[in-house]
Every structure is written in C-alpha cells, then in structure tokens.
CSV table of C-alpha atoms and ligand atoms in Angstrom, one decimal:
chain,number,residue,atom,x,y,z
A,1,UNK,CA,-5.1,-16.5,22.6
A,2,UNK,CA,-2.8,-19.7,22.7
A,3,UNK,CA,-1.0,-20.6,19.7
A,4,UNK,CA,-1.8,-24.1,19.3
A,5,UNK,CA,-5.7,-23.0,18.1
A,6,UNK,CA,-4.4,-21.0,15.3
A,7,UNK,CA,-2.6,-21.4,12.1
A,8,UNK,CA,-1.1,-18.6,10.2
A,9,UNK,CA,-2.4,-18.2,6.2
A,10,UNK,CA,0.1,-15.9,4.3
A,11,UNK,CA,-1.2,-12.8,2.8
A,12,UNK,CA,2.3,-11.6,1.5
A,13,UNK,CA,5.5,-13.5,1.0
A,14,UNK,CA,9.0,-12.3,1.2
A,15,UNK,CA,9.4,-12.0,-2.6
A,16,UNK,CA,6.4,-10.1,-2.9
A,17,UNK,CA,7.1,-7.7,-0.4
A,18,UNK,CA,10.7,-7.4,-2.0
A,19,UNK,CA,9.8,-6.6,-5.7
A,20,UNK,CA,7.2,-4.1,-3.8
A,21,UNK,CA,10.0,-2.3,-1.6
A,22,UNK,CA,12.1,-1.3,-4.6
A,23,UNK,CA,9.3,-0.2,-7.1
A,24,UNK,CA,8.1,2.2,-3.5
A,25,UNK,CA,11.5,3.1,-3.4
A,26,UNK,CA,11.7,3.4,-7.4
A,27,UNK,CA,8.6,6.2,-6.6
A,28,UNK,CA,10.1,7.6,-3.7
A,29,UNK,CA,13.3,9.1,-5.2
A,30,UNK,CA,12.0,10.1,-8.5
A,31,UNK,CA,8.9,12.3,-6.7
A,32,UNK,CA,11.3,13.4,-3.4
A,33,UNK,CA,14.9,13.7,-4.4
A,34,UNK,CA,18.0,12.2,-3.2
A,35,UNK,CA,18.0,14.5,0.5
A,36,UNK,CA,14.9,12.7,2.6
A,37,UNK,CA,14.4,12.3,6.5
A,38,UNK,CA,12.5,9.2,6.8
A,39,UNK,CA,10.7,9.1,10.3
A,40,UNK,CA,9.4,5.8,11.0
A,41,UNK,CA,6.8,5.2,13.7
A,42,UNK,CA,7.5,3.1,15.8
A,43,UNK,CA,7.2,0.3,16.3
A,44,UNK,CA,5.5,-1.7,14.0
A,45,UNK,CA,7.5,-0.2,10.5
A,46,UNK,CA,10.9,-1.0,11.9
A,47,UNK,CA,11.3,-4.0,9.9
A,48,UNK,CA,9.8,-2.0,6.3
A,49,UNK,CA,12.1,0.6,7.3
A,50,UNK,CA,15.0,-1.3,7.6
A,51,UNK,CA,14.4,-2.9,4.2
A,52,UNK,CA,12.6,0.3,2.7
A,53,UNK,CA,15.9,2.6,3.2
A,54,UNK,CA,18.3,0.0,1.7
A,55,UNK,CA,15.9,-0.2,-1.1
A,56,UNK,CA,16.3,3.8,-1.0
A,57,UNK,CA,19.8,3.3,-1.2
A,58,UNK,CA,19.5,1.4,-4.7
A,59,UNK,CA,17.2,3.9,-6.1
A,60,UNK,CA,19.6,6.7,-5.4
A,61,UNK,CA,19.0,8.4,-2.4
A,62,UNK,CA,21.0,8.8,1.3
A,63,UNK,CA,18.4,9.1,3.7
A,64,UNK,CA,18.7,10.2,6.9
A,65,UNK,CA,16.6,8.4,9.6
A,66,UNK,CA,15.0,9.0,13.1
A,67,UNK,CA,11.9,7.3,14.7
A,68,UNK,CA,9.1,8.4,16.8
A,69,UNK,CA,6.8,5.7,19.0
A,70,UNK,CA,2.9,6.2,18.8
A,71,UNK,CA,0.6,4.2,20.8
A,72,UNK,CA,-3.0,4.0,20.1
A,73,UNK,CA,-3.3,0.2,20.4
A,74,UNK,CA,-3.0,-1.6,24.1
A,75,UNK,CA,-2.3,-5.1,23.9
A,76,UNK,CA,-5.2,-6.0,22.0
A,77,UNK,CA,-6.3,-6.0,18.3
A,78,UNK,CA,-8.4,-3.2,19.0
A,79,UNK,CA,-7.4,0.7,18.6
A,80,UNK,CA,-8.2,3.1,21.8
A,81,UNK,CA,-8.6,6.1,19.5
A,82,UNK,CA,-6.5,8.3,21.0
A,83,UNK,CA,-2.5,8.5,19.9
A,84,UNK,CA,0.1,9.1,22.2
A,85,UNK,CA,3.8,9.7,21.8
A,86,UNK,CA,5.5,7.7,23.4
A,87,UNK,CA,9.0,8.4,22.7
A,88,UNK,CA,9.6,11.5,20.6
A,89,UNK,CA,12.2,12.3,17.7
A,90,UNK,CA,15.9,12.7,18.5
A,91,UNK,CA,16.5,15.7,15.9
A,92,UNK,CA,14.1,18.6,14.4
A,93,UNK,CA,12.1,18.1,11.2
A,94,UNK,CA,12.0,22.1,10.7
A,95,UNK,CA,12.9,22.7,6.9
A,96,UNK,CA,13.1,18.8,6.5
A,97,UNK,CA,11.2,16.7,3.6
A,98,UNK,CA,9.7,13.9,5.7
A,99,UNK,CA,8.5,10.8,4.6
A,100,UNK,CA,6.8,9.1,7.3
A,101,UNK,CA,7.0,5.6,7.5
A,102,UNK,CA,4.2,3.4,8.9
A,103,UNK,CA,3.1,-0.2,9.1
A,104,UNK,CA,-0.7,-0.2,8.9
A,105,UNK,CA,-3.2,3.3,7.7
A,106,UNK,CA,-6.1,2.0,9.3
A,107,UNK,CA,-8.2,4.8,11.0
A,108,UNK,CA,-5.8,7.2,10.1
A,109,UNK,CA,-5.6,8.7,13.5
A,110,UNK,CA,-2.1,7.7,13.9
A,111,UNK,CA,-0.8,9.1,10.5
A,112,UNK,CA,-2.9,12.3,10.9
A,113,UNK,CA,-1.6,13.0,14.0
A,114,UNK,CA,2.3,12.4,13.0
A,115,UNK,CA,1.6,14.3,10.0
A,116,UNK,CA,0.4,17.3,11.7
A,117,UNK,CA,2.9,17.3,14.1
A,118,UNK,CA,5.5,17.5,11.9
A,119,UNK,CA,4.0,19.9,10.2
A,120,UNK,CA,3.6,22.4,13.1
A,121,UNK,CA,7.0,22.0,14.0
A,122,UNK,CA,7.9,23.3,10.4
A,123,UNK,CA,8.6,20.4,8.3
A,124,UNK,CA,8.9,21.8,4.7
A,125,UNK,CA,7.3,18.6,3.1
A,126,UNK,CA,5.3,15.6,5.1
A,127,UNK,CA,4.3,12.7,2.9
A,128,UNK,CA,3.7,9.1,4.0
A,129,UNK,CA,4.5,5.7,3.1
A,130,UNK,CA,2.6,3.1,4.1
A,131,UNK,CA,2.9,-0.9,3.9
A,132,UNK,CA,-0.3,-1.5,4.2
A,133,UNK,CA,-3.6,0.1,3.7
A,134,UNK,CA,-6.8,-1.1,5.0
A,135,UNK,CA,-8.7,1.7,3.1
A,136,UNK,CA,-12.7,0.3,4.7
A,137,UNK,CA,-11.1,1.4,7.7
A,138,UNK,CA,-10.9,5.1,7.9
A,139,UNK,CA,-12.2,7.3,10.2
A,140,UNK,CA,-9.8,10.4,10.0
A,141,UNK,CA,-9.6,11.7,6.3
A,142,UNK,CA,-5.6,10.9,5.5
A,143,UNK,CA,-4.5,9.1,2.4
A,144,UNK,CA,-0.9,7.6,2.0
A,145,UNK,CA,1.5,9.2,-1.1
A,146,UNK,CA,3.6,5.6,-1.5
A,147,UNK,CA,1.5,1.8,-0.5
A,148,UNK,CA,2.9,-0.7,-0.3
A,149,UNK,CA,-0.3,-3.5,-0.4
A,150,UNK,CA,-4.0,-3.0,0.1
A,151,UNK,CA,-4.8,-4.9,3.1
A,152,UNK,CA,-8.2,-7.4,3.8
A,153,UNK,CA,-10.2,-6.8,7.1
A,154,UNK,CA,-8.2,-8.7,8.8
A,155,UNK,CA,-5.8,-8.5,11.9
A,156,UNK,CA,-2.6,-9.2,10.3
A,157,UNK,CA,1.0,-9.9,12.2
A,158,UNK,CA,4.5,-10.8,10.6
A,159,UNK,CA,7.2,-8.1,9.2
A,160,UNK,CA,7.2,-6.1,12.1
A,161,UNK,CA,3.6,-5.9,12.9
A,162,UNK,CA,2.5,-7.6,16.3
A,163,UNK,CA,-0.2,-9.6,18.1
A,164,UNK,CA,0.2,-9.2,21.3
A,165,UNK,CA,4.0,-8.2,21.1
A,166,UNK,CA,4.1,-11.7,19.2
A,167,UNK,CA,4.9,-12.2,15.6
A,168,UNK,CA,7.0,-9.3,14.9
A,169,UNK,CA,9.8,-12.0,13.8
A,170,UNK,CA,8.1,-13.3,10.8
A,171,UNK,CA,9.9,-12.5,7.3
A,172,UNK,CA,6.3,-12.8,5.3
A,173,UNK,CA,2.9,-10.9,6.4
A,174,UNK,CA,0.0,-13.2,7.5
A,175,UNK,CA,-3.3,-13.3,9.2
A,176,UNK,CA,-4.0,-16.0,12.0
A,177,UNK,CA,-7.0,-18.6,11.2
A,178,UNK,CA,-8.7,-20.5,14.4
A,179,UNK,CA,-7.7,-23.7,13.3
A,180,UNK,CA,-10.9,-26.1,12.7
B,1,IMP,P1,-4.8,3.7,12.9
B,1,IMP,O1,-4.3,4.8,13.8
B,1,IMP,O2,-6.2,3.2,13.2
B,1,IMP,O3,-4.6,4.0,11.4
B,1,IMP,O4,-3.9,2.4,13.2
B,1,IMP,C1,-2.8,2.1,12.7
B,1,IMP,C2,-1.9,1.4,13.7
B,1,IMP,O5,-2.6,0.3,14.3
B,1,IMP,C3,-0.8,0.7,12.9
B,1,IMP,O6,0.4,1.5,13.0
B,1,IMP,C4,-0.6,-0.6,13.6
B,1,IMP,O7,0.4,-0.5,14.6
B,1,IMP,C5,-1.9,-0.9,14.3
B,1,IMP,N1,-2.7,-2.0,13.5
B,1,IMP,C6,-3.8,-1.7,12.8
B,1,IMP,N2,-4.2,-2.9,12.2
B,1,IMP,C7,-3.3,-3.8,12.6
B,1,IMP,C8,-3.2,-5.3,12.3
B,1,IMP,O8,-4.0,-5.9,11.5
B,1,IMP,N3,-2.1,-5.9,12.8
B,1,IMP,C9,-1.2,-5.3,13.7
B,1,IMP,N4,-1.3,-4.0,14.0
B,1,IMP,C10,-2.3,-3.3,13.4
B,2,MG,MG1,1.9,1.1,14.6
C-alpha cells in the first residue's frame, strides 16, 4: 500500500480521546480502588496506556504497570486467529487486580486469551479496558468493563495502533480512504 493513494479521515481527535481518558479513568478508580496492576498488551495500547495511567494518576490511584506482547495479526490488516505470546510479563499477577489494557476488542481472541491467562495464574480480579470496540466483530464471547469509543468496520491506525508497523505516531485515531 503506498501512501500517496491514500488520505487519512479522522475518526477521533486528540481532545476527544482526552476528555474520554479521564471519565475511563474517572470509572476505573471508583469501581477498582486506588491499588491496580495494569497489564497492557502490547503493542498497540502503549500510547492509551501511557496517557490512561497518568489519567489514573488524577483520579487517585498509583498503579503499578507491566506489559505482555500478543500477536495474532502478521503484517496485514487481517487476524490469523490464533494468539501467541510473544514476550511474557516481568512480575506475577497471583493475588493482583488486573486491568488489562488493549487497543482494539475485535474478535476477542486476544482479550479472551490474556484474560484467562491471568486468571490461571491466580489473578484475584481480571477486568479489561478497551479503546476501542468494534462490537460486529466478535467471534469469542468477551465484553470489555471500561471503552473507550465504539469503533466503525473499519481498519483504523493512529494512537498506537499500526498499518503495517506504520502510523503508530499519530496523536488522533483515523481510518485511511483510497484517495479518488
Ligand atoms: P482480536 O483478537 O480480533 O480482538 O484483535 C484485536 C487486535 O487486532 C488488536 O489488539 C489490534 O492490535 C488488532 N486490530 C484489530 N483491528 C485493528 C485495526 O483496525 N487497526 C489496527 N489494528 C487492529
Ligand atoms: Mg494489539
């Protein structure tokens, strides 16, 4: 895909996603305390989490953070359907509340499998937070506890999530158009 054929609509601007992060937050500490081990995955919700925990931050609580990569995409737009770790926690979750922190919910195989992983390895509480839901999408039955937008059908990049490896830069969440 060469860049020149495409232009990029935004779906979510910075301000929006801003106000968003702090009412999630808002939610966050008042249904899970001040004491939370956010687990993000890796790596499309590094850029949420960054933001999301200092949002945390203002709405009382002191995290504590560690991050896990999951593949299920190649380089494509297209998931293989099966999730693999690719780089595993640093510390263990046993007796932890987790909040696990993704970029997309699509099919739900990547959240149900991080959330049952956890959970055999003795996590005390696993909820998720999501930025963005694309709800038409599921095949695995898994629903988020915090979301941050409902997403269109559409393959979006910007705010950590990728094309490619591409796009991960962007401060606003878009979709690319083929230009006409
Ligand atoms: P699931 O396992 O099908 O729920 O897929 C979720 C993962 O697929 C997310 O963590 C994203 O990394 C990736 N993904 C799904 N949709 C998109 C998209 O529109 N843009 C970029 N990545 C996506
Ligand atoms: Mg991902």
């Amino acid at each position: 895909m060469s860049d020149e054929n495409l232009r990029l609509e935004v779906l979510f601007d910075e301000k929006q996603i801003d106000s968003r992060n702090r009412e999630l937050a808002r939610q966050i500490a008042q249904s899970m305390g001040k004491d939370i081990l956010v687990v993000a995955i890796l790596k499309g919700s590094f850029v949420f989490t960054a933001d999301l925990i200092r949002a945390l931050y203002h709405a009382g609580c002191r995290p504590r953070v560690d991050f896990m990569t999951l593949s299920s995409y190649g380089k494509g737009t297209k998931s293989s359907g099966k999730v693999k770790v690719l780089r595993d926690l640093s510390e263990s979750v046993e007796g932890e509340k987790v909040l696990l922190v993704d970029d997309i919910l699509e099919s739900g195989r990547t959240m149900a499998f991080a959330r049952d992983l956890l959970r055999s390895r003795g996590a005390e509480d696993v909820r998720i937070c999501i930025l963005l839901d694309k709800p038409g999408k599921r095949i695995v039955d898994v629903d988020a506890d915090f979301t941050g937008f409902e997403c269109p059908d559409k393959f979006v990049v910007g705010y950590g999530l990728d094309y490619a490896h591409y796009y991960r830069e962007l401060p606003f969440i878009g979709h690319l158009v083929p230009e006409d």
